[in-house]
Amino acid sequence: NAGVTQTPKFRVLKTGQSMTLLCAQDMNHEYMYWYRQDPGMGLRLIHYSVGEGTTAKGEVPDGYNVSRLKKQNFLLGLESAAPSQTSVYFCASSPIRRGVHQPQHFGDGTRLSIL
Amino acid sequence: ILNVEQSPQSLHVQEGDSTNFTCSFPSSNFYALHWYRWETAKSPEALFVMTLNGDEKKKGRISATLNTKEGYSYLYIKGSQPEDSATYLCACDRGSTLGRLYFGRGTQLTVWP
């Protein structure tokens, strides 16, 4: 039972390079989220999705794009990486709200360094 | 952006000590309060989801209380052990259909043997 899987776990990029982070969940959850975690800042929401084909901006969306072409996958893209995007990225998912309060389930994180 | 505050920012205790920390949040439009335990190099794991004023939940030596009228929640750990060392996050759910959570910055607990 994998839960939420993030790929890759680590990556070093040069400024201006592009890359895509993959999040996959096998729990049939409707909602998926991308967060970044920086020292002293807690978890900040980048983008989220409430279902296949839908995405929305979170708190810090600039410099990132996302896609949810399949229900189980949520991709986070950096078109032109900047040093300010050096961070640990977490993906999370949760089931659709139907009067039951459900926690979010997190992946193990992707540590990204931009030189 | 919702202001969810956690205090203290960090806490160091000896094994066997009991400890508690606070999460404060806006009491308006409250739907649920989540607590997560986050060990270094791992992913956050859900501890509790609390919704009702006066709610109290317990998991082993960890318990939490909720006051929605004044906008705070306490997390208690009884008889702390080194394996309790982690960052404890709280997050506020304002009830949107999108399931969005607003996280505090966490309380980092270190339990010394």
JSON list of N, CA and C in Angstrom, two decimals, chain A residues 31 33 35 37 40-43 45 48-50 56-59 90 94 97 99-109, chain B residues 1 9 31-32 34 36 38 41-46 48-49 51 89 93 95-106:
[
{"chain": "A", "resi": 31, "resn": "TYR", "atom": "N", "xyz": [-8.84, 15.05, -4.01]},
{"chain": "A", "resi": 31, "resn": "TYR", "atom": "CA", "xyz": [-8.09, 16.28, -3.80]},
{"chain": "A", "resi": 31, "resn": "TYR", "atom": "C", "xyz": [-6.59, 15.99, -3.73]},
{"chain": "A", "resi": 33, "resn": "TYR", "atom": "N", "xyz": [-2.61, 18.19, -3.48]},
{"chain": "A", "resi": 33, "resn": "TYR", "atom": "CA", "xyz": [-2.02, 19.47, -3.11]},
{"chain": "A", "resi": 33, "resn": "TYR", "atom": "C", "xyz": [-0.51, 19.42, -3.30]},
{"chain": "A", "resi": 35, "resn": "TYR", "atom": "N", "xyz": [2.79, 21.51, -1.70]},
{"chain": "A", "resi": 35, "resn": "TYR", "atom": "CA", "xyz": [3.28, 22.48, -0.73]},
{"chain": "A", "resi": 35, "resn": "TYR", "atom": "C", "xyz": [4.80, 22.62, -0.89]},
{"chain": "A", "resi": 37, "resn": "GLN", "atom": "N", "xyz": [8.12, 23.66, 1.74]},
{"chain": "A", "resi": 37, "resn": "GLN", "atom": "CA", "xyz": [8.47, 23.85, 3.14]},
{"chain": "A", "resi": 37, "resn": "GLN", "atom": "C", "xyz": [9.84, 24.48, 3.21]},
{"chain": "A", "resi": 40, "resn": "GLY", "atom": "N", "xyz": [11.50, 27.87, 8.98]},
{"chain": "A", "resi": 40, "resn": "GLY", "atom": "CA", "xyz": [10.79, 28.94, 9.67]},
{"chain": "A", "resi": 40, "resn": "GLY", "atom": "C", "xyz": [9.49, 29.36, 9.01]},
{"chain": "A", "resi": 41, "resn": "MET", "atom": "N", "xyz": [9.11, 28.71, 7.91]},
{"chain": "A", "resi": 41, "resn": "MET", "atom": "CA", "xyz": [7.92, 29.15, 7.18]},
{"chain": "A", "resi": 41, "resn": "MET", "atom": "C", "xyz": [6.78, 28.15, 7.25]},
{"chain": "A", "resi": 42, "resn": "GLY", "atom": "N", "xyz": [7.00, 26.97, 7.73]},
{"chain": "A", "resi": 42, "resn": "GLY", "atom": "CA", "xyz": [5.93, 25.98, 7.72]},
{"chain": "A", "resi": 42, "resn": "GLY", "atom": "C", "xyz": [5.61, 25.51, 6.31]},
{"chain": "A", "resi": 43, "resn": "LEU", "atom": "N", "xyz": [4.45, 24.93, 6.14]},
{"chain": "A", "resi": 43, "resn": "LEU", "atom": "CA", "xyz": [4.01, 24.43, 4.84]},
{"chain": "A", "resi": 43, "resn": "LEU", "atom": "C", "xyz": [3.19, 25.51, 4.14]},
{"chain": "A", "resi": 45, "resn": "LEU", "atom": "N", "xyz": [1.03, 26.43, 0.63]},
{"chain": "A", "resi": 45, "resn": "LEU", "atom": "CA", "xyz": [0.34, 25.80, -0.49]},
{"chain": "A", "resi": 45, "resn": "LEU", "atom": "C", "xyz": [0.71, 26.48, -1.80]},
{"chain": "A", "resi": 48, "resn": "TYR", "atom": "N", "xyz": [-3.32, 23.45, -5.97]},
{"chain": "A", "resi": 48, "resn": "TYR", "atom": "CA", "xyz": [-4.06, 22.27, -5.56]},
{"chain": "A", "resi": 48, "resn": "TYR", "atom": "C", "xyz": [-5.06, 21.90, -6.65]},
{"chain": "A", "resi": 49, "resn": "SER", "atom": "N", "xyz": [-5.65, 20.73, -6.48]},
{"chain": "A", "resi": 49, "resn": "SER", "atom": "CA", "xyz": [-6.58, 20.21, -7.49]},
{"chain": "A", "resi": 49, "resn": "SER", "atom": "C", "xyz": [-7.72, 19.49, -6.79]},
{"chain": "A", "resi": 50, "resn": "VAL", "atom": "N", "xyz": [-8.93, 19.75, -7.27]},
{"chain": "A", "resi": 50, "resn": "VAL", "atom": "CA", "xyz": [-10.09, 19.09, -6.66]},
{"chain": "A", "resi": 50, "resn": "VAL", "atom": "C", "xyz": [-10.61, 17.96, -7.51]},
{"chain": "A", "resi": 56, "resn": "ALA", "atom": "N", "xyz": [-6.03, 24.81, -9.13]},
{"chain": "A", "resi": 56, "resn": "ALA", "atom": "CA", "xyz": [-6.26, 26.14, -8.58]},
{"chain": "A", "resi": 56, "resn": "ALA", "atom": "C", "xyz": [-4.99, 26.63, -7.91]},
{"chain": "A", "resi": 57, "resn": "LYS", "atom": "N", "xyz": [-4.84, 27.96, -7.83]},
{"chain": "A", "resi": 57, "resn": "LYS", "atom": "CA", "xyz": [-3.66, 28.55, -7.20]},
{"chain": "A", "resi": 57, "resn": "LYS", "atom": "C", "xyz": [-3.80, 28.55, -5.69]},
{"chain": "A", "resi": 58, "resn": "GLY", "atom": "N", "xyz": [-2.67, 28.33, -5.03]},
{"chain": "A", "resi": 58, "resn": "GLY", "atom": "CA", "xyz": [-2.64, 28.41, -3.59]},
{"chain": "A", "resi": 58, "resn": "GLY", "atom": "C", "xyz": [-2.02, 29.72, -3.15]},
{"chain": "A", "resi": 59, "resn": "GLU", "atom": "N", "xyz": [-1.25, 29.66, -2.11]},
{"chain": "A", "resi": 59, "resn": "GLU", "atom": "CA", "xyz": [-0.67, 30.84, -1.48]},
{"chain": "A", "resi": 59, "resn": "GLU", "atom": "C", "xyz": [0.54, 31.38, -2.24]},
{"chain": "A", "resi": 90, "resn": "PHE", "atom": "N", "xyz": [6.37, 19.04, -0.85]},
{"chain": "A", "resi": 90, "resn": "PHE", "atom": "CA", "xyz": [5.52, 17.94, -0.39]},
{"chain": "A", "resi": 90, "resn": "PHE", "atom": "C", "xyz": [4.23, 17.92, -1.18]},
{"chain": "A", "resi": 94, "resn": "SER", "atom": "N", "xyz": [-6.26, 14.00, -0.30]},
{"chain": "A", "resi": 94, "resn": "SER", "atom": "CA", "xyz": [-7.33, 13.70, 0.65]},
{"chain": "A", "resi": 94, "resn": "SER", "atom": "C", "xyz": [-8.58, 13.32, -0.13]},
{"chain": "A", "resi": 97, "resn": "ARG", "atom": "N", "xyz": [-14.74, 15.74, 0.34]},
{"chain": "A", "resi": 97, "resn": "ARG", "atom": "CA", "xyz": [-15.45, 16.02, 1.57]},
{"chain": "A", "resi": 97, "resn": "ARG", "atom": "C", "xyz": [-16.91, 15.59, 1.43]},
{"chain": "A", "resi": 99, "resn": "GLY", "atom": "N", "xyz": [-19.04, 15.39, 4.46]},
{"chain": "A", "resi": 99, "resn": "GLY", "atom": "CA", "xyz": [-19.49, 15.48, 5.86]},
{"chain": "A", "resi": 99, "resn": "GLY", "atom": "C", "xyz": [-18.57, 14.77, 6.83]},
{"chain": "A", "resi": 100, "resn": "VAL", "atom": "N", "xyz": [-17.53, 14.14, 6.33]},
{"chain": "A", "resi": 100, "resn": "VAL", "atom": "CA", "xyz": [-16.58, 13.45, 7.21]},
{"chain": "A", "resi": 100, "resn": "VAL", "atom": "C", "xyz": [-15.25, 14.17, 7.10]},
{"chain": "A", "resi": 101, "resn": "HIS", "atom": "N", "xyz": [-14.67, 14.49, 8.24]},
{"chain": "A", "resi": 101, "resn": "HIS", "atom": "CA", "xyz": [-13.44, 15.25, 8.23]},
{"chain": "A", "resi": 101, "resn": "HIS", "atom": "C", "xyz": [-12.25, 14.33, 8.06]},
{"chain": "A", "resi": 102, "resn": "GLN", "atom": "N", "xyz": [-11.56, 14.48, 6.96]},
{"chain": "A", "resi": 102, "resn": "GLN", "atom": "CA", "xyz": [-10.45, 13.60, 6.63]},
{"chain": "A", "resi": 102, "resn": "GLN", "atom": "C", "xyz": [-9.14, 14.36, 6.66]},
{"chain": "A", "resi": 103, "resn": "PRO", "atom": "N", "xyz": [-8.09, 13.75, 7.20]},
{"chain": "A", "resi": 103, "resn": "PRO", "atom": "CA", "xyz": [-6.78, 14.40, 7.15]},
{"chain": "A", "resi": 103, "resn": "PRO", "atom": "C", "xyz": [-6.18, 14.29, 5.75]},
{"chain": "A", "resi": 104, "resn": "GLN", "atom": "N", "xyz": [-5.15, 15.06, 5.51]},
{"chain": "A", "resi": 104, "resn": "GLN", "atom": "CA", "xyz": [-4.40, 14.93, 4.28]},
{"chain": "A", "resi": 104, "resn": "GLN", "atom": "C", "xyz": [-3.31, 13.88, 4.47]},
{"chain": "A", "resi": 105, "resn": "HIS", "atom": "N", "xyz": [-3.00, 13.14, 3.41]},
{"chain": "A", "resi": 105, "resn": "HIS", "atom": "CA", "xyz": [-1.95, 12.13, 3.42]},
{"chain": "A", "resi": 105, "resn": "HIS", "atom": "C", "xyz": [-0.78, 12.66, 2.60]},
{"chain": "A", "resi": 106, "resn": "PHE", "atom": "N", "xyz": [0.41, 12.65, 3.20]},
{"chain": "A", "resi": 106, "resn": "PHE", "atom": "CA", "xyz": [1.55, 13.28, 2.59]},
{"chain": "A", "resi": 106, "resn": "PHE", "atom": "C", "xyz": [2.54, 12.28, 2.00]},
{"chain": "A", "resi": 107, "resn": "GLY", "atom": "N", "xyz": [3.23, 12.72, 0.93]},
{"chain": "A", "resi": 107, "resn": "GLY", "atom": "CA", "xyz": [4.37, 11.98, 0.43]},
{"chain": "A", "resi": 107, "resn": "GLY", "atom": "C", "xyz": [5.60, 12.30, 1.27]},
{"chain": "A", "resi": 108, "resn": "ASP", "atom": "N", "xyz": [6.72, 11.67, 0.91]},
{"chain": "A", "resi": 108, "resn": "ASP", "atom": "CA", "xyz": [7.95, 11.82, 1.68]},
{"chain": "A", "resi": 108, "resn": "ASP", "atom": "C", "xyz": [8.76, 13.06, 1.32]},
{"chain": "A", "resi": 109, "resn": "GLY", "atom": "N", "xyz": [8.32, 13.80, 0.30]},
{"chain": "A", "resi": 109, "resn": "GLY", "atom": "CA", "xyz": [9.00, 15.04, -0.03]},
{"chain": "A", "resi": 109, "resn": "GLY", "atom": "C", "xyz": [10.02, 14.90, -1.13]},
{"chain": "B", "resi": 1, "resn": "ILE", "atom": "N", "xyz": [-5.01, 34.29, 2.96]},
{"chain": "B", "resi": 1, "resn": "ILE", "atom": "CA", "xyz": [-4.05, 33.74, 3.91]},
{"chain": "B", "resi": 1, "resn": "ILE", "atom": "C", "xyz": [-4.64, 33.82, 5.31]},
{"chain": "B", "resi": 9, "resn": "GLN", "atom": "N", "xyz": [7.85, 27.98, 19.48]},
{"chain": "B", "resi": 9, "resn": "GLN", "atom": "CA", "xyz": [8.43, 27.56, 18.21]},
{"chain": "B", "resi": 9, "resn": "GLN", "atom": "C", "xyz": [9.23, 26.28, 18.39]},
{"chain": "B", "resi": 31, "resn": "TYR", "atom": "N", "xyz": [-14.14, 25.18, 10.72]},
{"chain": "B", "resi": 31, "resn": "TYR", "atom": "CA", "xyz": [-14.74, 23.91, 10.32]},
{"chain": "B", "resi": 31, "resn": "TYR", "atom": "C", "xyz": [-14.06, 22.75, 11.03]},
{"chain": "B", "resi": 32, "resn": "ALA", "atom": "N", "xyz": [-12.74, 22.71, 11.03]},
{"chain": "B", "resi": 32, "resn": "ALA", "atom": "CA", "xyz": [-12.02, 21.63, 11.69]},
{"chain": "B", "resi": 32, "resn": "ALA", "atom": "C", "xyz": [-10.59, 22.06, 11.97]},
{"chain": "B", "resi": 34, "resn": "HIS", "atom": "N", "xyz": [-6.75, 20.36, 12.50]},
{"chain": "B", "resi": 34, "resn": "HIS", "atom": "CA", "xyz": [-5.95, 19.14, 12.31]},
{"chain": "B", "resi": 34, "resn": "HIS", "atom": "C", "xyz": [-4.63, 19.26, 13.06]},
{"chain": "B", "resi": 36, "resn": "TYR", "atom": "N", "xyz": [-0.81, 17.32, 13.12]},
{"chain": "B", "resi": 36, "resn": "TYR", "atom": "CA", "xyz": [0.07, 16.38, 12.44]},
{"chain": "B", "resi": 36, "resn": "TYR", "atom": "C", "xyz": [1.38, 16.25, 13.22]},
{"chain": "B", "resi": 38, "resn": "TRP", "atom": "N", "xyz": [5.39, 15.36, 12.61]},
{"chain": "B", "resi": 38, "resn": "TRP", "atom": "CA", "xyz": [6.30, 15.37, 11.48]},
{"chain": "B", "resi": 38, "resn": "TRP", "atom": "C", "xyz": [7.71, 15.09, 11.98]},
{"chain": "B", "resi": 41, "resn": "ALA", "atom": "N", "xyz": [13.00, 14.04, 8.16]},
{"chain": "B", "resi": 41, "resn": "ALA", "atom": "CA", "xyz": [13.23, 13.18, 6.98]},
{"chain": "B", "resi": 41, "resn": "ALA", "atom": "C", "xyz": [12.05, 12.25, 6.69]},
{"chain": "B", "resi": 42, "resn": "LYS", "atom": "N", "xyz": [10.91, 12.52, 7.30]},
{"chain": "B", "resi": 42, "resn": "LYS", "atom": "CA", "xyz": [9.71, 11.74, 6.98]},
{"chain": "B", "resi": 42, "resn": "LYS", "atom": "C", "xyz": [8.60, 12.69, 6.56]},
{"chain": "B", "resi": 43, "resn": "SER", "atom": "N", "xyz": [7.45, 12.13, 6.26]},
{"chain": "B", "resi": 43, "resn": "SER", "atom": "CA", "xyz": [6.31, 12.96, 5.87]},
{"chain": "B", "resi": 43, "resn": "SER", "atom": "C", "xyz": [5.41, 13.20, 7.08]},
{"chain": "B", "resi": 44, "resn": "PRO", "atom": "N", "xyz": [4.68, 14.32, 7.08]},
{"chain": "B", "resi": 44, "resn": "PRO", "atom": "CA", "xyz": [3.74, 14.57, 8.19]},
{"chain": "B", "resi": 44, "resn": "PRO", "atom": "C", "xyz": [2.69, 13.46, 8.26]},
{"chain": "B", "resi": 45, "resn": "GLU", "atom": "N", "xyz": [2.39, 13.06, 9.51]},
{"chain": "B", "resi": 45, "resn": "GLU", "atom": "CA", "xyz": [1.37, 12.03, 9.73]},
{"chain": "B", "resi": 45, "resn": "GLU", "atom": "C", "xyz": [0.25, 12.61, 10.59]},
{"chain": "B", "resi": 46, "resn": "ALA", "atom": "N", "xyz": [-0.98, 12.33, 10.20]},
{"chain": "B", "resi": 46, "resn": "ALA", "atom": "CA", "xyz": [-2.13, 12.88, 10.92]},
{"chain": "B", "resi": 46, "resn": "ALA", "atom": "C", "xyz": [-2.23, 12.28, 12.32]},
{"chain": "B", "resi": 48, "resn": "PHE", "atom": "N", "xyz": [-4.79, 13.98, 14.83]},
{"chain": "B", "resi": 48, "resn": "PHE", "atom": "CA", "xyz": [-6.19, 14.20, 15.16]},
{"chain": "B", "resi": 48, "resn": "PHE", "atom": "C", "xyz": [-6.83, 15.15, 14.16]},
{"chain": "B", "resi": 49, "resn": "VAL", "atom": "N", "xyz": [-8.13, 14.96, 13.97]},
{"chain": "B", "resi": 49, "resn": "VAL", "atom": "CA", "xyz": [-8.97, 15.96, 13.31]},
{"chain": "B", "resi": 49, "resn": "VAL", "atom": "C", "xyz": [-10.09, 16.27, 14.30]},
{"chain": "B", "resi": 51, "resn": "THR", "atom": "N", "xyz": [-13.37, 18.86, 15.57]},
{"chain": "B", "resi": 51, "resn": "THR", "atom": "CA", "xyz": [-14.38, 19.75, 14.99]},
{"chain": "B", "resi": 51, "resn": "THR", "atom": "C", "xyz": [-15.24, 20.48, 16.02]},
{"chain": "B", "resi": 89, "resn": "LEU", "atom": "N", "xyz": [2.56, 19.96, 13.88]},
{"chain": "B", "resi": 89, "resn": "LEU", "atom": "CA", "xyz": [1.89, 20.97, 13.07]},
{"chain": "B", "resi": 89, "resn": "LEU", "atom": "C", "xyz": [0.40, 20.98, 13.36]},
{"chain": "B", "resi": 93, "resn": "ASP", "atom": "N", "xyz": [-9.02, 24.18, 9.02]},
{"chain": "B", "resi": 93, "resn": "ASP", "atom": "CA", "xyz": [-9.89, 23.94, 7.87]},
{"chain": "B", "resi": 93, "resn": "ASP", "atom": "C", "xyz": [-11.07, 24.89, 8.01]},
{"chain": "B", "resi": 95, "resn": "GLY", "atom": "N", "xyz": [-13.63, 25.00, 5.94]},
{"chain": "B", "resi": 95, "resn": "GLY", "atom": "CA", "xyz": [-14.87, 24.43, 5.44]},
{"chain": "B", "resi": 95, "resn": "GLY", "atom": "C", "xyz": [-15.14, 24.66, 3.98]},
{"chain": "B", "resi": 96, "resn": "SER", "atom": "N", "xyz": [-14.15, 25.08, 3.22]},
{"chain": "B", "resi": 96, "resn": "SER", "atom": "CA", "xyz": [-14.38, 25.20, 1.78]},
{"chain": "B", "resi": 96, "resn": "SER", "atom": "C", "xyz": [-14.54, 23.81, 1.19]},
{"chain": "B", "resi": 97, "resn": "THR", "atom": "N", "xyz": [-15.18, 23.74, 0.05]},
{"chain": "B", "resi": 97, "resn": "THR", "atom": "CA", "xyz": [-15.37, 22.44, -0.58]},
{"chain": "B", "resi": 97, "resn": "THR", "atom": "C", "xyz": [-14.07, 21.88, -1.13]},
{"chain": "B", "resi": 98, "resn": "LEU", "atom": "N", "xyz": [-13.03, 22.68, -1.07]},
{"chain": "B", "resi": 98, "resn": "LEU", "atom": "CA", "xyz": [-11.77, 22.28, -1.69]},
{"chain": "B", "resi": 98, "resn": "LEU", "atom": "C", "xyz": [-10.84, 21.56, -0.73]},
{"chain": "B", "resi": 99, "resn": "GLY", "atom": "N", "xyz": [-11.23, 21.43, 0.52]},
{"chain": "B", "resi": 99, "resn": "GLY", "atom": "CA", "xyz": [-10.42, 20.71, 1.50]},
{"chain": "B", "resi": 99, "resn": "GLY", "atom": "C", "xyz": [-9.11, 21.38, 1.84]},
{"chain": "B", "resi": 100, "resn": "ARG", "atom": "N", "xyz": [-9.05, 22.69, 1.61]},
{"chain": "B", "resi": 100, "resn": "ARG", "atom": "CA", "xyz": [-7.78, 23.39, 1.82]},
{"chain": "B", "resi": 100, "resn": "ARG", "atom": "C", "xyz": [-7.51, 23.58, 3.31]},
{"chain": "B", "resi": 101, "resn": "LEU", "atom": "N", "xyz": [-6.25, 23.35, 3.72]},
{"chain": "B", "resi": 101, "resn": "LEU", "atom": "CA", "xyz": [-5.81, 23.55, 5.09]},
{"chain": "B", "resi": 101, "resn": "LEU", "atom": "C", "xyz": [-4.84, 24.72, 5.16]},
{"chain": "B", "resi": 102, "resn": "TYR", "atom": "N", "xyz": [-4.89, 25.44, 6.29]},
{"chain": "B", "resi": 102, "resn": "TYR", "atom": "CA", "xyz": [-3.97, 26.53, 6.56]},
{"chain": "B", "resi": 102, "resn": "TYR", "atom": "C", "xyz": [-3.09, 26.11, 7.73]},
{"chain": "B", "resi": 103, "resn": "PHE", "atom": "N", "xyz": [-1.80, 25.93, 7.46]},
{"chain": "B", "resi": 103, "resn": "PHE", "atom": "CA", "xyz": [-0.89, 25.36, 8.44]},
{"chain": "B", "resi": 103, "resn": "PHE", "atom": "C", "xyz": [-0.20, 26.44, 9.28]},
{"chain": "B", "resi": 104, "resn": "GLY", "atom": "N", "xyz": [0.02, 26.11, 10.55]},
{"chain": "B", "resi": 104, "resn": "GLY", "atom": "CA", "xyz": [0.92, 26.89, 11.37]},
{"chain": "B", "resi": 104, "resn": "GLY", "atom": "C", "xyz": [2.35, 26.50, 11.06]},
{"chain": "B", "resi": 105, "resn": "ARG", "atom": "N", "xyz": [3.30, 27.17, 11.71]},
{"chain": "B", "resi": 105, "resn": "ARG", "atom": "CA", "xyz": [4.71, 26.92, 11.43]},
{"chain": "B", "resi": 105, "resn": "ARG", "atom": "C", "xyz": [5.27, 25.75, 12.24]},
{"chain": "B", "resi": 106, "resn": "GLY", "atom": "N", "xyz": [4.50, 25.26, 13.17]},
{"chain": "B", "resi": 106, "resn": "GLY", "atom": "CA", "xyz": [4.92, 24.07, 13.90]},
{"chain": "B", "resi": 106, "resn": "GLY", "atom": "C", "xyz": [5.63, 24.38, 15.21]}
]
